[in-house]
Coordinates of N, CA, C and O and ligand atoms in Angstrom, one line a residue:
X1 N 48.3 233.9 180.1 CA 49.1 234.8 181.0 C 50.1 234.0 181.8 O 49.8 233.0 182.4
X2 N 51.3 234.5 181.8 CA 52.4 233.9 182.6 C 53.3 234.9 183.2 O 53.1 236.1 183.1
X3 N 54.5 234.4 183.6 CA 55.5 235.3 184.2 C 56.0 236.3 183.2 O 56.4 237.4 183.6
X4 N 55.9 236.0 181.9 CA 56.4 236.9 180.9 C 55.5 238.2 180.9 O 55.9 239.2 180.4
X5 N 54.2 238.0 181.4 CA 53.3 239.1 181.4 C 53.4 240.0 182.7 O 52.7 241.0 182.8
X6 N 54.3 239.5 183.6 CA 54.5 240.3 184.8 C 55.5 241.3 184.5 O 56.7 241.1 184.7
X7 N 55.1 242.5 184.1 CA 56.0 243.5 183.6 C 56.1 244.7 184.6 O 55.1 245.0 185.2
X8 N 57.2 245.3 184.5 CA 57.4 246.5 185.3 C 57.1 247.7 184.5 O 57.6 247.9 183.4
X9 N 56.1 248.4 184.9 CA 55.6 249.6 184.2 C 56.3 250.9 184.8 O 56.4 251.0 186.0
X10 N 56.7 251.8 183.9 CA 57.3 253.0 184.4 C 56.1 254.0 184.6 O 55.3 254.2 183.6
X11 N 55.9 254.5 185.7 CA 54.8 255.4 186.0 C 55.3 256.9 185.8 O 56.5 257.1 185.8
X12 N 54.4 257.8 185.5 CA 54.8 259.1 185.2 C 55.5 259.8 186.4 O 55.1 259.5 187.5
X13 N 56.5 260.6 186.1 CA 57.1 261.4 187.2 C 57.1 262.9 186.8 O 57.5 263.2 185.7
X14 N 56.6 263.7 187.8 CA 56.7 265.1 187.6 C 57.9 265.5 188.5 O 57.8 265.5 189.7
X15 N 59.0 265.9 187.8 CA 60.2 266.2 188.6 C 60.1 267.6 189.1 O 59.6 268.5 188.4
X16 N 60.6 267.8 190.3 CA 60.5 269.1 190.9 C 61.6 269.2 192.0 O 61.8 268.2 192.7
X17 N 62.4 270.3 192.0 CA 63.5 270.4 193.0 C 62.9 270.3 194.4 O 63.6 269.9 195.4
X18 N 61.6 270.6 194.6 CA 61.0 270.5 195.9 C 60.5 269.1 196.2 O 59.8 268.9 197.2
X19 N 60.7 268.1 195.3 CA 60.2 266.8 195.5 C 59.5 266.3 194.3 O 58.7 267.1 193.7
X20 N 59.7 265.0 193.9 CA 59.0 264.5 192.7 C 57.6 264.0 193.0 O 57.3 263.8 194.2
X21 N 56.8 263.9 192.0 CA 55.4 263.4 192.1 C 55.1 262.4 191.1 O 55.5 262.5 189.9
X22 N 54.5 261.3 191.5 CA 54.1 260.2 190.6 C 52.6 260.0 190.8 O 52.1 260.0 191.9
X23 N 52.0 259.7 189.6 CA 50.5 259.5 189.7 C 50.2 258.2 188.9 O 51.0 257.8 188.0
X24 N 49.1 257.6 189.2 CA 48.6 256.4 188.5 C 47.2 256.6 188.2 O 46.3 256.8 189.0
X25 N 46.9 256.5 186.9 CA 45.5 256.6 186.4 C 45.0 255.2 185.9 O 45.8 254.6 185.1
X26 N 43.8 254.8 186.3 CA 43.4 253.5 185.9 C 43.2 253.4 184.4 O 42.8 254.4 183.8
X27 N 43.5 252.3 183.8 CA 43.4 252.0 182.3 C 44.4 252.8 181.5 O 44.6 252.5 180.4
X28 N 45.1 253.7 182.2 CA 46.2 254.4 181.5 C 47.6 253.8 181.9 O 48.4 253.5 181.1
X29 N 47.8 253.8 183.2 CA 49.0 253.3 183.8 C 48.9 252.0 184.4 O 49.9 251.3 184.7
X30 N 47.7 251.5 184.6 CA 47.4 250.1 185.0 C 46.4 249.6 184.0 O 45.5 250.3 183.7
X31 N 46.5 248.3 183.6 CA 45.6 247.9 182.6 C 44.2 247.3 183.1 O 43.6 246.4 182.6
X32 N 43.8 247.9 184.3 CA 42.5 247.4 184.9 C 41.9 248.6 185.6 O 42.6 249.6 185.9
X33 N 40.6 248.4 186.0 CA 39.9 249.4 186.8 C 40.3 249.1 188.3 O 40.2 247.9 188.7
X34 N 40.6 250.1 189.0 CA 41.1 249.9 190.4 C 39.9 249.8 191.3 O 39.1 250.8 191.4
X35 N 39.8 248.7 192.0 CA 38.7 248.5 192.9 C 39.2 248.7 194.4 O 38.4 248.9 195.3
X36 N 40.5 248.5 194.6 CA 41.0 248.5 196.0 C 42.5 248.9 196.0 O 43.2 248.6 195.1
X37 N 42.8 249.5 197.0 CA 44.2 249.9 197.3 C 44.6 249.4 198.7 O 43.8 249.7 199.6
X38 N 45.7 248.7 198.9 CA 46.1 248.4 200.2 C 47.6 248.5 200.3 O 48.3 248.6 199.2
X39 N 48.1 248.6 201.5 CA 49.6 248.7 201.6 C 50.1 247.8 202.8 O 49.4 247.6 203.8
X40 N 51.3 247.3 202.6 CA 52.0 246.5 203.6 C 53.0 247.5 204.2 O 53.8 248.1 203.5
X41 N 53.1 247.5 205.5 CA 54.0 248.4 206.2 C 54.3 247.8 207.6 O 53.7 246.8 207.9
X42 N 55.3 248.4 208.2 CA 55.8 247.8 209.5 C 56.2 246.4 209.3 O 56.1 245.5 210.2
X43 N 56.7 246.1 208.1 CA 57.2 244.7 207.8 C 58.6 244.6 208.4 O 59.5 245.4 208.1
X44 N 58.8 243.6 209.2 CA 60.2 243.4 209.8 C 61.2 243.2 208.6 O 60.9 242.5 207.7
X45 N 62.4 243.7 208.8 CA 63.5 243.4 207.8 C 63.6 241.9 207.6 O 63.6 241.2 208.6
X46 N 63.7 241.5 206.3 CA 63.9 240.1 206.0 C 62.7 239.3 206.0 O 62.7 238.0 205.7
X47 N 61.5 239.9 206.3 CA 60.2 239.1 206.3 C 59.8 238.6 204.9 O 60.3 239.1 203.9
X48 N 58.9 237.7 204.9 CA 58.3 237.1 203.7 C 56.8 237.3 203.8 O 56.2 237.0 204.8
X49 N 56.2 237.7 202.7 CA 54.7 237.8 202.6 C 54.3 237.1 201.3 O 55.1 236.7 200.5
X50 N 53.0 237.1 201.1 CA 52.4 236.5 199.9 C 52.3 235.0 200.1 O 51.8 234.6 201.1
X51 N 52.7 234.2 199.1 CA 52.5 232.8 199.2 C 51.1 232.4 198.8 O 50.4 231.6 199.5
X52 N 50.7 232.9 197.7 CA 49.4 232.6 197.2 C 49.3 233.1 195.8 O 50.1 233.9 195.3
X53 N 48.2 232.7 195.1 CA 47.8 233.3 193.8 C 46.4 233.7 193.8 O 45.6 233.4 194.8
X54 N 46.0 234.5 192.9 CA 44.6 235.0 192.8 C 44.0 234.4 191.5 O 44.6 234.4 190.4
X55 N 42.8 233.9 191.6 CA 42.1 233.4 190.4 C 41.8 234.4 189.4 O 42.0 234.3 188.2
X56 N 41.3 235.6 189.9 CA 40.8 236.6 189.0 C 41.5 238.0 189.2 O 41.5 238.8 188.2
X57 N 41.9 238.3 190.4 CA 42.4 239.6 190.7 C 43.7 239.9 190.0 O 44.6 239.1 190.0
X58 N 43.8 241.1 189.4 CA 45.0 241.6 188.8 C 45.5 242.6 189.9 O 44.8 243.3 190.5
X59 N 46.9 242.8 189.9 CA 47.4 243.7 190.9 C 48.6 244.5 190.3 O 49.3 244.0 189.3
X60 N 48.9 245.6 190.8 CA 50.1 246.4 190.5 C 50.8 246.7 191.9 O 50.1 247.2 192.8
X61 N 52.0 246.3 192.0 CA 52.8 246.4 193.2 C 53.8 247.6 193.0 O 54.5 247.6 192.0
X62 N 53.8 248.4 194.0 CA 54.8 249.5 194.0 C 55.5 249.6 195.3 O 54.9 249.6 196.4
X63 N 56.8 249.7 195.3 CA 57.7 249.9 196.5 C 57.6 251.4 196.8 O 58.4 252.1 196.2
X64 N 56.8 251.8 197.7 CA 56.7 253.2 198.0 C 57.9 253.7 198.8 O 58.2 254.9 198.8
X65 N 58.5 252.8 199.5 CA 59.6 253.1 200.3 C 60.4 251.8 200.5 O 59.8 250.7 200.5
X66 N 61.7 251.8 200.6 CA 62.5 250.6 200.9 C 62.5 249.7 199.6 O 62.3 250.2 198.5
X67 N 62.7 248.5 199.9 CA 62.8 247.5 198.7 C 62.4 246.1 199.2 O 62.5 245.8 200.4
X68 N 62.0 245.3 198.2 CA 61.7 243.9 198.5 C 61.8 243.2 197.1 O 61.8 243.8 196.1
X69 N 61.8 241.9 197.2 CA 61.9 241.1 196.0 C 60.6 240.3 195.8 O 60.0 239.8 196.8
X70 N 60.1 240.2 194.6 CA 58.9 239.5 194.3 C 59.3 238.3 193.4 O 59.8 238.4 192.3
X71 N 59.0 237.1 194.0 CA 59.3 235.9 193.3 C 58.0 235.4 192.6 O 57.0 235.2 193.3
X72 N 58.0 235.3 191.3 CA 56.8 235.0 190.5 C 56.9 233.6 189.9 O 58.0 233.2 189.5
X73 N 55.7 233.0 189.8 CA 55.7 231.6 189.4 C 54.3 231.3 188.7 O 53.3 231.6 189.3
X74 N 54.4 230.9 187.4 CA 53.1 230.7 186.8 C 52.8 229.2 186.7 O 51.9 228.7 185.9
X75 N 53.6 228.4 187.4 CA 53.4 226.9 187.3 C 54.3 226.2 186.3 O 54.5 225.0 186.3
X76 N 54.9 227.1 185.4 CA 55.9 226.5 184.4 C 57.2 227.2 184.6 O 58.3 226.6 184.6
X77 N 57.2 228.5 184.8 CA 58.4 229.3 184.8 C 58.4 230.2 186.1 O 57.3 230.5 186.6
X78 N 59.6 230.5 186.5 CA 59.7 231.5 187.7 C 60.5 232.6 187.3 O 61.4 232.5 186.4
X79 N 60.3 233.8 187.9 CA 61.3 234.9 187.7 C 61.1 235.8 189.0 O 60.2 235.7 189.7
X80 N 62.2 236.6 189.2 CA 62.3 237.4 190.4 C 62.4 238.8 190.0 O 63.2 239.1 189.0
X81 N 61.7 239.7 190.6 CA 61.9 241.2 190.3 C 62.1 241.9 191.7 O 61.3 241.7 192.6
X82 N 63.1 242.7 191.7 CA 63.3 243.5 193.0 C 62.8 244.9 192.7 O 63.1 245.5 191.7
X83 N 61.9 245.3 193.6 CA 61.3 246.6 193.5 C 61.9 247.6 194.5 O 62.0 247.2 195.7
X84 N 62.3 248.8 194.1 CA 62.9 249.7 195.1 C 62.6 251.1 194.7 O 63.2 252.0 195.3
X85 N 61.8 251.4 193.7 CA 61.6 252.8 193.2 C 60.1 253.0 193.2 O 59.3 252.2 192.6
X86 N 59.6 254.2 193.7 CA 58.2 254.4 193.8 C 57.6 254.9 192.4 O 56.4 255.1 192.4
X87 N 58.4 255.0 191.4 CA 57.8 255.3 190.1 C 57.7 254.0 189.2 O 57.5 254.1 188.0
X88 N 58.0 252.9 189.8 CA 57.9 251.6 189.0 C 56.8 250.7 189.6 O 56.7 250.6 190.8
X89 N 56.0 250.2 188.8 CA 54.9 249.3 189.2 C 55.0 247.9 188.6 O 55.2 247.8 187.3
X90 N 55.0 246.9 189.4 CA 55.0 245.5 188.8 C 53.6 245.0 188.6 O 52.8 244.9 189.6
X91 N 53.2 244.7 187.4 CA 51.9 244.2 187.1 C 51.9 242.7 187.2 O 52.7 242.0 186.7
X92 N 50.9 242.2 187.9 CA 50.7 240.8 188.1 C 49.3 240.4 187.5 O 48.3 240.8 188.1
X93 N 49.2 239.6 186.5 CA 47.9 239.1 186.0 C 47.4 238.1 186.9 O 48.1 237.7 187.9
X94 N 46.2 237.6 186.7 CA 45.7 236.5 187.6 C 46.6 235.2 187.4 O 47.3 235.1 186.5
X95 N 46.4 234.3 188.4 CA 47.1 233.0 188.4 C 48.6 233.1 188.3 O 49.2 232.3 187.6
X96 N 49.1 234.0 189.2 CA 50.6 234.0 189.4 C 50.8 233.8 190.9 O 50.3 234.6 191.7
X97 N 51.5 232.7 191.2 CA 52.0 232.5 192.5 C 53.1 233.5 192.9 O 54.0 233.6 192.1
X98 N 52.9 234.2 194.0 CA 53.9 235.3 194.3 C 54.3 235.1 195.8 O 53.5 234.9 196.7
X99 N 55.6 235.3 196.0 CA 56.2 235.5 197.3 C 56.9 236.8 197.3 O 57.7 237.1 196.4
X100 N 56.7 237.6 198.4 CA 57.4 238.8 198.6 C 58.4 238.6 199.7 O 58.0 238.2 200.8
X101 N 59.7 238.7 199.3 CA 60.7 238.3 200.2 C 61.7 239.4 200.4 O 61.8 240.4 199.6
X102 N 62.6 239.2 201.4 CA 63.7 240.1 201.6 C 63.4 241.6 201.7 O 64.0 242.4 201.0
X103 N 62.4 241.9 202.5 CA 62.0 243.3 202.7 C 63.1 244.0 203.4 O 63.6 243.5 204.4
X104 N 63.5 245.2 203.0 CA 64.3 246.0 203.8 C 63.5 246.6 204.9 O 62.3 246.8 204.7
X105 N 64.1 246.9 206.0 CA 63.3 247.5 207.1 C 62.8 248.8 206.7 O 63.4 249.6 206.0
X106 N 61.5 249.1 207.1 CA 60.9 250.4 206.8 C 60.2 250.4 205.4 O 59.8 251.4 204.9
X107 N 60.2 249.2 204.7 CA 59.6 249.1 203.4 C 58.1 249.4 203.5 O 57.4 248.9 204.4
X108 N 57.6 250.0 202.4 CA 56.1 250.1 202.3 C 55.8 249.6 200.9 O 56.3 250.1 199.9
X109 N 54.9 248.6 200.8 CA 54.5 248.1 199.5 C 53.0 248.5 199.3 O 52.2 248.0 200.0
X110 N 52.8 249.3 198.3 CA 51.4 249.6 197.9 C 50.9 248.7 196.8 O 51.7 248.4 195.9
X111 N 49.7 248.2 196.9 CA 49.1 247.4 195.9 C 47.8 247.9 195.4 O 46.9 248.3 196.2
X112 N 47.7 248.1 194.1 CA 46.4 248.4 193.5 C 45.8 247.1 193.0 O 46.5 246.3 192.3
X113 N 44.5 246.9 193.2 CA 43.9 245.6 192.9 C 42.7 245.8 192.1 O 42.0 246.8 192.2
X114 N 42.4 244.9 191.2 CA 41.2 245.0 190.3 C 39.9 244.6 190.9 O 38.9 244.7 190.3
X115 N 40.0 243.9 192.1 CA 38.8 243.3 192.7 C 38.8 243.8 194.2 O 39.8 244.0 194.8
X116 N 37.6 243.8 194.7 CA 37.4 243.9 196.2 C 38.1 242.7 196.8 O 38.2 241.6 196.2
X117 N 38.4 242.8 198.1 CA 38.9 241.7 198.8 C 37.9 240.5 198.9 O 36.7 240.7 199.2
X118 N 38.4 239.3 198.5 CA 37.5 238.2 198.5 C 38.4 236.9 198.7 O 39.1 236.5 197.8
X119 N 38.2 236.3 199.9 CA 39.1 235.2 200.2 C 38.9 234.1 199.2 O 39.8 233.3 199.0
X120 N 37.7 234.0 198.6 CA 37.5 232.9 197.6 C 38.3 233.0 196.4 O 38.4 232.1 195.6
X121 N 38.9 234.2 196.2 CA 39.7 234.5 195.0 C 41.1 234.0 195.2 O 41.9 233.9 194.2
X122 N 41.5 233.6 196.4 CA 42.8 233.2 196.7 C 43.0 231.7 196.5 O 42.1 230.9 196.8
X123 N 44.2 231.3 196.0 CA 44.6 229.9 196.1 C 45.9 230.0 197.0 O 46.9 230.6 196.7
X124 N 45.7 229.4 198.2 CA 46.8 229.4 199.2 C 47.6 228.1 199.3 O 48.6 228.1 200.0
X125 N 47.2 227.1 198.5 CA 47.9 225.8 198.5 C 48.6 225.7 197.2 O 48.0 225.7 196.1
X126 N 50.0 225.5 197.3 CA 50.8 225.5 196.1 C 50.4 224.3 195.2 O 50.4 224.5 193.9
X127 N 50.1 223.2 195.8 CA 49.8 222.0 194.9 C 48.5 222.3 194.2 O 48.3 222.0 193.0
X128 N 47.5 222.9 194.9 CA 46.3 223.3 194.2 C 46.5 224.3 193.1 O 45.9 224.2 192.0
X129 N 47.4 225.2 193.4 CA 47.8 226.2 192.3 C 48.4 225.5 191.1 O 47.9 225.8 190.0
X130 N 49.3 224.6 191.3 CA 49.9 223.9 190.2 C 48.8 223.1 189.4 O 48.8 223.2 188.1
X131 N 47.9 222.5 190.0 CA 46.8 221.8 189.4 C 45.9 222.8 188.5 O 45.6 222.5 187.4
X132 N 45.6 223.9 189.2 CA 44.7 224.9 188.5 C 45.5 225.5 187.3 O 44.9 225.8 186.2
X133 N 46.8 225.8 187.5 CA 47.6 226.4 186.4 C 47.8 225.5 185.2 O 47.8 225.9 184.1
X134 N 47.8 224.2 185.5 CA 48.0 223.2 184.4 C 46.6 223.1 183.7 O 46.6 222.5 182.6
X135 N 45.6 223.6 184.3 CA 44.3 223.7 183.6 C 43.5 222.5 183.4 O 42.7 222.4 182.5
Ligands
LIG201 P1 47.3 238.4 202.4 O1 46.7 238.8 201.1 O2 47.4 236.9 202.6 O3 48.6 239.1 202.7 P2 50.1 239.0 202.0 O4 49.9 238.5 200.6 O5 50.6 240.4 202.0 O6 50.9 238.1 202.9 O7 46.3 239.0 203.5 C1 46.6 238.9 204.9 C2 45.3 239.0 205.7 O8 44.7 240.2 205.5 C3 44.3 237.9 205.3 O9 43.7 237.5 206.5 C4 43.3 238.6 204.5 C5 43.4 240.1 205.0 N1 43.1 241.1 203.9 C6 42.0 241.8 204.0 O10 41.1 241.7 204.9 N2 41.7 242.7 203.0 C7 42.6 242.9 202.0 O11 42.4 243.8 201.1 C8 43.8 242.1 201.9 C9 44.8 242.3 200.8 C10 44.0 241.2 202.9

């Protein structure tokens, strides 16, 4: 698994003049069972989050409001994806170093995760990540 597997999924949209609706079903629209949902909010404009990888946890990131850029790194390649639409989900497999940068003010980032929160699943040191990614 690498940055090539970090794909943007189109989520279903039910269009309605009174407002659109998007839904996400586990194993249908995300390739994992959802154990946890969290969201980042009240993020100051221009702020940076992330700066870690997960050993096992898979995630789907959705910009529910506003926009931000996700810089992805598998230890060999990097790529950047800007999220700004709430019907698009960025899938991150395990062992991807990610930085969330350049938040527009008022952004909300929702994350669906395949695991419960576990600090032991995090790699927060980039050198350690490169060593683990090199396997
Ligand atoms: P972290 O995942 O480092 O945030 P980000 O990647 O958005 O910068 O988490 C920040 C803090 O919040 C850290 O102390 C762990 C805690 N946390 C939880 O307690 N539960 C959770 O589900 C998450 C995602 C984080």
